[in-house]
GROMACS .gro file of C-alpha atoms in nm:
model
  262
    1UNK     CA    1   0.000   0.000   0.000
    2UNK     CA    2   0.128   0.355  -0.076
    3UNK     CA    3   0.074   0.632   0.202
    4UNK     CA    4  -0.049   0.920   0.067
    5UNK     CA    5  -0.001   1.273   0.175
    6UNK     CA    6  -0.178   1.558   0.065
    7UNK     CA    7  -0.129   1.914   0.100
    8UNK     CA    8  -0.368   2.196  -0.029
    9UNK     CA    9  -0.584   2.510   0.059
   10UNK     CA   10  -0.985   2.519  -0.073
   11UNK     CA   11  -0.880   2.346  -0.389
   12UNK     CA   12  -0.794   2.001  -0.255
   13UNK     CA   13  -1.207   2.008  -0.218
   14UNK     CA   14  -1.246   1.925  -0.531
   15UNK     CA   15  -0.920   1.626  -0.542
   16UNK     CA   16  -1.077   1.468  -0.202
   17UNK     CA   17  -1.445   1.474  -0.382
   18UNK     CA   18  -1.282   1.310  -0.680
   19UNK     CA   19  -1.091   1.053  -0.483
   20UNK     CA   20  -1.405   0.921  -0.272
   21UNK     CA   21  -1.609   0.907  -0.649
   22UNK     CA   22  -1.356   0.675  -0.841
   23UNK     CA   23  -1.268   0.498  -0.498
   24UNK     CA   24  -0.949   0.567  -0.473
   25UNK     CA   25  -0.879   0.383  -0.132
   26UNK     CA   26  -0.700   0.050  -0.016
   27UNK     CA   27  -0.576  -0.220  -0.101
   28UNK     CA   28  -0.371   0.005  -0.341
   29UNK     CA   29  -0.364   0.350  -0.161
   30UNK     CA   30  -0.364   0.536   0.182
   31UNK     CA   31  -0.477   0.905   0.171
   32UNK     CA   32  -0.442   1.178   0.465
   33UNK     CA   33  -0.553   1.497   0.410
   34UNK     CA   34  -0.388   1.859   0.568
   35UNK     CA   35  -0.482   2.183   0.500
   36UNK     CA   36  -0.543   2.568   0.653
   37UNK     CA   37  -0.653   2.875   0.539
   38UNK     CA   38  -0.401   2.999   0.214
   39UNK     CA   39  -0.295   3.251   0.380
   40UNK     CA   40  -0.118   3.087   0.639
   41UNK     CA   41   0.045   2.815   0.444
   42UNK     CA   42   0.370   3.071   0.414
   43UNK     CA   43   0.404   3.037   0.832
   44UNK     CA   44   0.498   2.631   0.793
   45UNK     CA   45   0.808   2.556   0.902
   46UNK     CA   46   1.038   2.230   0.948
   47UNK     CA   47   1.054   2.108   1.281
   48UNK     CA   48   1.266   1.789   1.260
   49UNK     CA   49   1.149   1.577   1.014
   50UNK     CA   50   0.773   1.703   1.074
   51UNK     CA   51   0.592   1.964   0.914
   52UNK     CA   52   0.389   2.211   1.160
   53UNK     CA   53   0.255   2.577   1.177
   54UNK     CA   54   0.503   2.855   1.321
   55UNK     CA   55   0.247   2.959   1.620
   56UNK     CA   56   0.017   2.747   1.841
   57UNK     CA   57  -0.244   2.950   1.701
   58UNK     CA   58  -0.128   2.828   1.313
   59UNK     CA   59  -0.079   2.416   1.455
   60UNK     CA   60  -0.500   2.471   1.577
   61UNK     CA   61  -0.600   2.561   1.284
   62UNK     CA   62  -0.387   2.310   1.098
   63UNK     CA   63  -0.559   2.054   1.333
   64UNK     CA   64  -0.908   2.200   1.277
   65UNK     CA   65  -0.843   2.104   0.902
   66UNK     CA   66  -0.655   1.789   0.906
   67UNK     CA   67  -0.787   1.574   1.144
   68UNK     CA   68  -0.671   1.662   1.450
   69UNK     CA   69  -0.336   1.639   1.339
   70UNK     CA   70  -0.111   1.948   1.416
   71UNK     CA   71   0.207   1.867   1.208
   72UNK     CA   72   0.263   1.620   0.953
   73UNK     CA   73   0.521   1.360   1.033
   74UNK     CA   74   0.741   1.302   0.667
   75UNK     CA   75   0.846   0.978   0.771
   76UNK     CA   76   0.447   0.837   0.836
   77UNK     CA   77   0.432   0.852   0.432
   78UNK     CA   78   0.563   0.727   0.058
   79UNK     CA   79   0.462   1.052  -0.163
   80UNK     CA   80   0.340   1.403  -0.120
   81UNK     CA   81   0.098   1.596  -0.323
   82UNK     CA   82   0.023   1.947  -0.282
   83UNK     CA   83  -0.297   2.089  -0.460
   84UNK     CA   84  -0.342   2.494  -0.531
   85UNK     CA   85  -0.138   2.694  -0.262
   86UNK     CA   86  -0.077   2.965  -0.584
   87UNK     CA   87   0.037   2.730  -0.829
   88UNK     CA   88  -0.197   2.852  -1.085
   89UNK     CA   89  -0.177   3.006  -1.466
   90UNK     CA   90  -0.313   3.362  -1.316
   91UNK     CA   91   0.002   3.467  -1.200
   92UNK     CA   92   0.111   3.412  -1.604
   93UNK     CA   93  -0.188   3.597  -1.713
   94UNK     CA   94  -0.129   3.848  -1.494
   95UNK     CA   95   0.221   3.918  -1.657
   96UNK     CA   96   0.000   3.950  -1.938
   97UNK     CA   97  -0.177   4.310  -1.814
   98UNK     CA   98   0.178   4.444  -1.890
   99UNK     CA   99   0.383   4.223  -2.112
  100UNK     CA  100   0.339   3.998  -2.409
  101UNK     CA  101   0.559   3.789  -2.630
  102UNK     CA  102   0.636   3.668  -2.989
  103UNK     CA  103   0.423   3.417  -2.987
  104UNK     CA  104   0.145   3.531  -2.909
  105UNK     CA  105  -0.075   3.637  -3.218
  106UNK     CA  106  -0.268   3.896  -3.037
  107UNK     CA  107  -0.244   4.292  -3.077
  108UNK     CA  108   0.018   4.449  -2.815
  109UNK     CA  109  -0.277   4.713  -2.694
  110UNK     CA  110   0.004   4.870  -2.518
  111UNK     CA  111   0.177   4.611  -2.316
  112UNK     CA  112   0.561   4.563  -2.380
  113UNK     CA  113   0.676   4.292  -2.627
  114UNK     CA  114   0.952   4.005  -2.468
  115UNK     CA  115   1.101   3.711  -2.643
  116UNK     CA  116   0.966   3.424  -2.568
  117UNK     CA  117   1.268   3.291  -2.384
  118UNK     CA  118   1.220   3.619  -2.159
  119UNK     CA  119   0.845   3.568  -2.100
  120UNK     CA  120   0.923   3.199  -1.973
  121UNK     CA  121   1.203   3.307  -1.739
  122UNK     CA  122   0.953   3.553  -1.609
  123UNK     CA  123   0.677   3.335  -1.581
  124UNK     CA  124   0.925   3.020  -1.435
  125UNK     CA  125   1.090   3.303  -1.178
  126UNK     CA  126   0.732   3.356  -1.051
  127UNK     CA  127   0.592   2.978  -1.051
  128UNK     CA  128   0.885   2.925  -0.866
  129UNK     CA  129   0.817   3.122  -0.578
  130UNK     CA  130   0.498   3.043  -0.514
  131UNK     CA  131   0.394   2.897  -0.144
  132UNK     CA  132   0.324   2.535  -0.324
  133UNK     CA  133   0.743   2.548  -0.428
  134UNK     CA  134   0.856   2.670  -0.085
  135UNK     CA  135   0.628   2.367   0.085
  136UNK     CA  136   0.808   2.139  -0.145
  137UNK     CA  137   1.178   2.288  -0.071
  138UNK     CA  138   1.070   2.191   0.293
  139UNK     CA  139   0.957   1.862   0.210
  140UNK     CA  140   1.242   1.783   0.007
  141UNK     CA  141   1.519   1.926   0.244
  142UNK     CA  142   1.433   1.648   0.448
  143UNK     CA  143   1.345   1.323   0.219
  144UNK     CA  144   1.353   1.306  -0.162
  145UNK     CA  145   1.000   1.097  -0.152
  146UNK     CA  146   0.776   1.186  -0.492
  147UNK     CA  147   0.651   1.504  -0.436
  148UNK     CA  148   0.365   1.616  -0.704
  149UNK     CA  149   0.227   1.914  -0.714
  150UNK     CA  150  -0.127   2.002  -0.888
  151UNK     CA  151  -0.222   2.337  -1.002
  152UNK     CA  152  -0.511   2.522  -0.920
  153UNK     CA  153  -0.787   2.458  -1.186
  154UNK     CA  154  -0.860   2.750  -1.464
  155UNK     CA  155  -1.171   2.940  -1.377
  156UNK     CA  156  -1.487   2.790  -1.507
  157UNK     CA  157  -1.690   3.048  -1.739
  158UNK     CA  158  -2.004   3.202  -1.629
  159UNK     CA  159  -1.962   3.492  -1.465
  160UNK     CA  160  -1.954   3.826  -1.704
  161UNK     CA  161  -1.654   4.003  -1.766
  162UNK     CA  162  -1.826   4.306  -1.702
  163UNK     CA  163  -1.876   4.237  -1.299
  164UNK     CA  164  -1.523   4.089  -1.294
  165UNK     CA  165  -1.320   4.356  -1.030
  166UNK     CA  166  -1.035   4.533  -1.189
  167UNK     CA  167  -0.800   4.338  -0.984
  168UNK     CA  168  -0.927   3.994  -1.151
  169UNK     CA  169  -0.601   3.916  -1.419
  170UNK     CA  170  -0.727   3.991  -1.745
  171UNK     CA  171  -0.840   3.611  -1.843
  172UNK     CA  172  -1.099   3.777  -2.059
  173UNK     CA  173  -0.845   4.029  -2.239
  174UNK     CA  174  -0.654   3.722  -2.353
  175UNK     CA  175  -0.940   3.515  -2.488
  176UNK     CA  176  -1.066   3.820  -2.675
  177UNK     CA  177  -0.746   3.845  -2.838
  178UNK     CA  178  -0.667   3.522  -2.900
  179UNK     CA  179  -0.390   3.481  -2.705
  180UNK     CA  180  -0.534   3.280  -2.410
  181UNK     CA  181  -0.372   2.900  -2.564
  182UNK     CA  182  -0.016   3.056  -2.623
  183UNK     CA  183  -0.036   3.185  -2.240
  184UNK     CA  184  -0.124   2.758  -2.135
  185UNK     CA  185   0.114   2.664  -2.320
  186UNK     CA  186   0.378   2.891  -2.158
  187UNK     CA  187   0.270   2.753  -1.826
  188UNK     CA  188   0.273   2.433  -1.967
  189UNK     CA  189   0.608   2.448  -2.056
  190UNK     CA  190   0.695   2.605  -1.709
  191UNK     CA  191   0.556   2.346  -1.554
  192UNK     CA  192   0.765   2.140  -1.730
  193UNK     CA  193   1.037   2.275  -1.688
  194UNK     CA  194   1.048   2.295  -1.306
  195UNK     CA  195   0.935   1.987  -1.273
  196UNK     CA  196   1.237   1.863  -1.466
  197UNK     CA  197   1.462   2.068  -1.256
  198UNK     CA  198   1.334   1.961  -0.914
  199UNK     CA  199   1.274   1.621  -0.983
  200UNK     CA  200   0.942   1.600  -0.920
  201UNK     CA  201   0.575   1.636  -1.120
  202UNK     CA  202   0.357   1.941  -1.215
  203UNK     CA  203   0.003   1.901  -1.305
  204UNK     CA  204  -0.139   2.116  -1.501
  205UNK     CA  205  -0.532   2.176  -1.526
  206UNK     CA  206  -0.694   1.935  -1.705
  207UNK     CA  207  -0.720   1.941  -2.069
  208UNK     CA  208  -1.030   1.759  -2.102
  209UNK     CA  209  -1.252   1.993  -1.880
  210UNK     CA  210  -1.126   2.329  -2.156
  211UNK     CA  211  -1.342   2.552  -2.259
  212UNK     CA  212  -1.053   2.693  -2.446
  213UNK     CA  213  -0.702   2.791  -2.315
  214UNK     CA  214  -0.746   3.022  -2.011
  215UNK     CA  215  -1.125   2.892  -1.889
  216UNK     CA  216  -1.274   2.566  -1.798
  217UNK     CA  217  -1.624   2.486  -1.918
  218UNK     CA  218  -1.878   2.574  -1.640
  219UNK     CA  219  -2.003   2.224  -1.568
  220UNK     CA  220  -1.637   2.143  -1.424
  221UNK     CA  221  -1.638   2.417  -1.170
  222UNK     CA  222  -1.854   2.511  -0.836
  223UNK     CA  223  -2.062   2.759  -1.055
  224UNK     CA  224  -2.244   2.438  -1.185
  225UNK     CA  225  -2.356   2.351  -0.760
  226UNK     CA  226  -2.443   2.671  -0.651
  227UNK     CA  227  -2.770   2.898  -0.717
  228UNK     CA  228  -2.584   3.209  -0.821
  229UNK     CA  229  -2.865   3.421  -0.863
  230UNK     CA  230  -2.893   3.670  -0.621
  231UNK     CA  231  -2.539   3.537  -0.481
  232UNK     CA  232  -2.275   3.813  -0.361
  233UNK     CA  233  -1.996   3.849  -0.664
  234UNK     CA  234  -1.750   3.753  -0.439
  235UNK     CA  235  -1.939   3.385  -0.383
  236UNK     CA  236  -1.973   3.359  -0.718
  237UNK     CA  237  -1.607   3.400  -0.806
  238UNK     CA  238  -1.533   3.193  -0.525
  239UNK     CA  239  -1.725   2.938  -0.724
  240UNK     CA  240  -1.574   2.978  -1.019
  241UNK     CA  241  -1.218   2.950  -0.944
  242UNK     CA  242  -1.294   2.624  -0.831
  243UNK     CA  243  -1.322   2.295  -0.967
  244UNK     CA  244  -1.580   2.024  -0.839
  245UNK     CA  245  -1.683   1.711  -0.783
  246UNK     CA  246  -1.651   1.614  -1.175
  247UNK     CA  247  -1.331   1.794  -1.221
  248UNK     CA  248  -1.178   1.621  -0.916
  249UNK     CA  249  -1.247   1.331  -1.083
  250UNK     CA  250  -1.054   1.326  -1.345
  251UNK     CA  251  -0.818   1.487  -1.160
  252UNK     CA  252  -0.772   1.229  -0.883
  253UNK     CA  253  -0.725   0.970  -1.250
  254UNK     CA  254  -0.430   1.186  -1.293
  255UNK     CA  255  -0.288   1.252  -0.969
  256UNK     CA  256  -0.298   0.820  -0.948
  257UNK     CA  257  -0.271   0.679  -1.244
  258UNK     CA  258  -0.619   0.538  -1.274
  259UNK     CA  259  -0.790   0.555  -1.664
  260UNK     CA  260  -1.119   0.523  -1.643
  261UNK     CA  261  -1.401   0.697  -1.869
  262UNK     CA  262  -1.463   1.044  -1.779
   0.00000   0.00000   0.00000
């Protein structure tokens, strides 16, 4: 049997959802779950070969969301996978309110033109830093177990652009002009890229839950569960940056090497 651990803020909702629907569970595999609010993902810190919050405040919470368990104990398991915690392509379409590159066949409107070779540093500098990396320099400063790490999923369409907040990364932007499958496959390559570097594996969102580059198709994300109408914008993009049930499915296929129809 391999021991499971995973790691992961709100969007290891939608992996646990999809493990308990395609049964992932023994003979084959042992799962345990740990997670906490994002923001306080940054304050984990190595304490021997376990894994615990900075504060007794930070190792409740941690507790409240994993079990009872306060710190996770390296040694207890055989691989690591650690879901969301800002792994996501918004930080790359983000770069994109400012900067584009060569091959992307959309119109500048203003932002500054890199070589491709430049975007991708960019974009693999800023992957790179994300809390997801840092958890994984901690886990693999002690043991050099398979760590995977799974990105956040790509927002699911449905809401407007027009109520999107002006801090929301310009998803829309790129899709209008037509630059939203050259920006996956930059992270896509990023992905790869660190994943060859580090030794470990990157998964990207899933290809078969596209709407097109840059969104998912609503059906794969919360949108599709919730009543939005009437909901406050800030539910409903809640909702739509995450994946469910269905998209934790074939997810969880992924993350374990299971094929099985969609």
């Amino acid at each position: 049997m391999t021991k499971f651990c995973l790691i992961g803020d709100s969007h290891l909702g939608a992996l646990g959802a999809g493990i308990a629907a395609i049964d992932i569970s023994a003979p084959d595999y042992e799962t345990t779950f740990f997670s906490m609010h994002a923001r306080n993902f940054p304050a984990l810190q190595m304490k021997g070969r376990e894994l615990e919050g900075a504060t007794d405040e930070l190792r409740r919470e941690f507790a409240a969301f994993s079990g009872g368990r306060e710190s996770i104990e390296l040694d207890l398991y055989d691989a690591f996978v650690i879901v969301g915690q800002g792994l996501s392509i918004g930080h790359l379409v983000d770069l994109y309110r400012d900067y584009c590159c060569d091959s992307m066949p959309g119109p500048q409107r203003g932002r500054y033109l890199l070589s491709d070779a430049c975007y991708i540093s960019a974009s693999e500098r800023i992957i790179g830093s994300v809390n997801a990396m840092k958890i994984g320099r901690l886990i693999r400063s002690v043991t050099d177990k398979p760590i995977t790490f799974v990105a956040a999923p790509n927002p699911g369409s449905g809401v407007p652009e027009s109520e999107m907040p002006p801090e929301f990364p310009p998803f829309y932007t790129a899709v209008e002009c037509g630059d939203a499958e050259s920006i996956a496959m930059i992270f896509r390559a990023v992905c790869a890229r660190i994943a060859k570097a580090k030794d470990v594996r990157i998964i990207p969102p899933i290809d078969e839950a596209a709407e097109n580059g840059l969104f998912n198709r609503q059906e794969f994300s919360l949108l599709a569960e919730r009543d939005a109408e009437g909901a406050p914008l800030s539910d409903r993009i809640g909702a739509m940056v995450h994946g469910n049930g269905r998209y934790g499915a074939m997810l969880a296929r992924v993350v374990f090497d299971r094929e099985a129809p969609l």
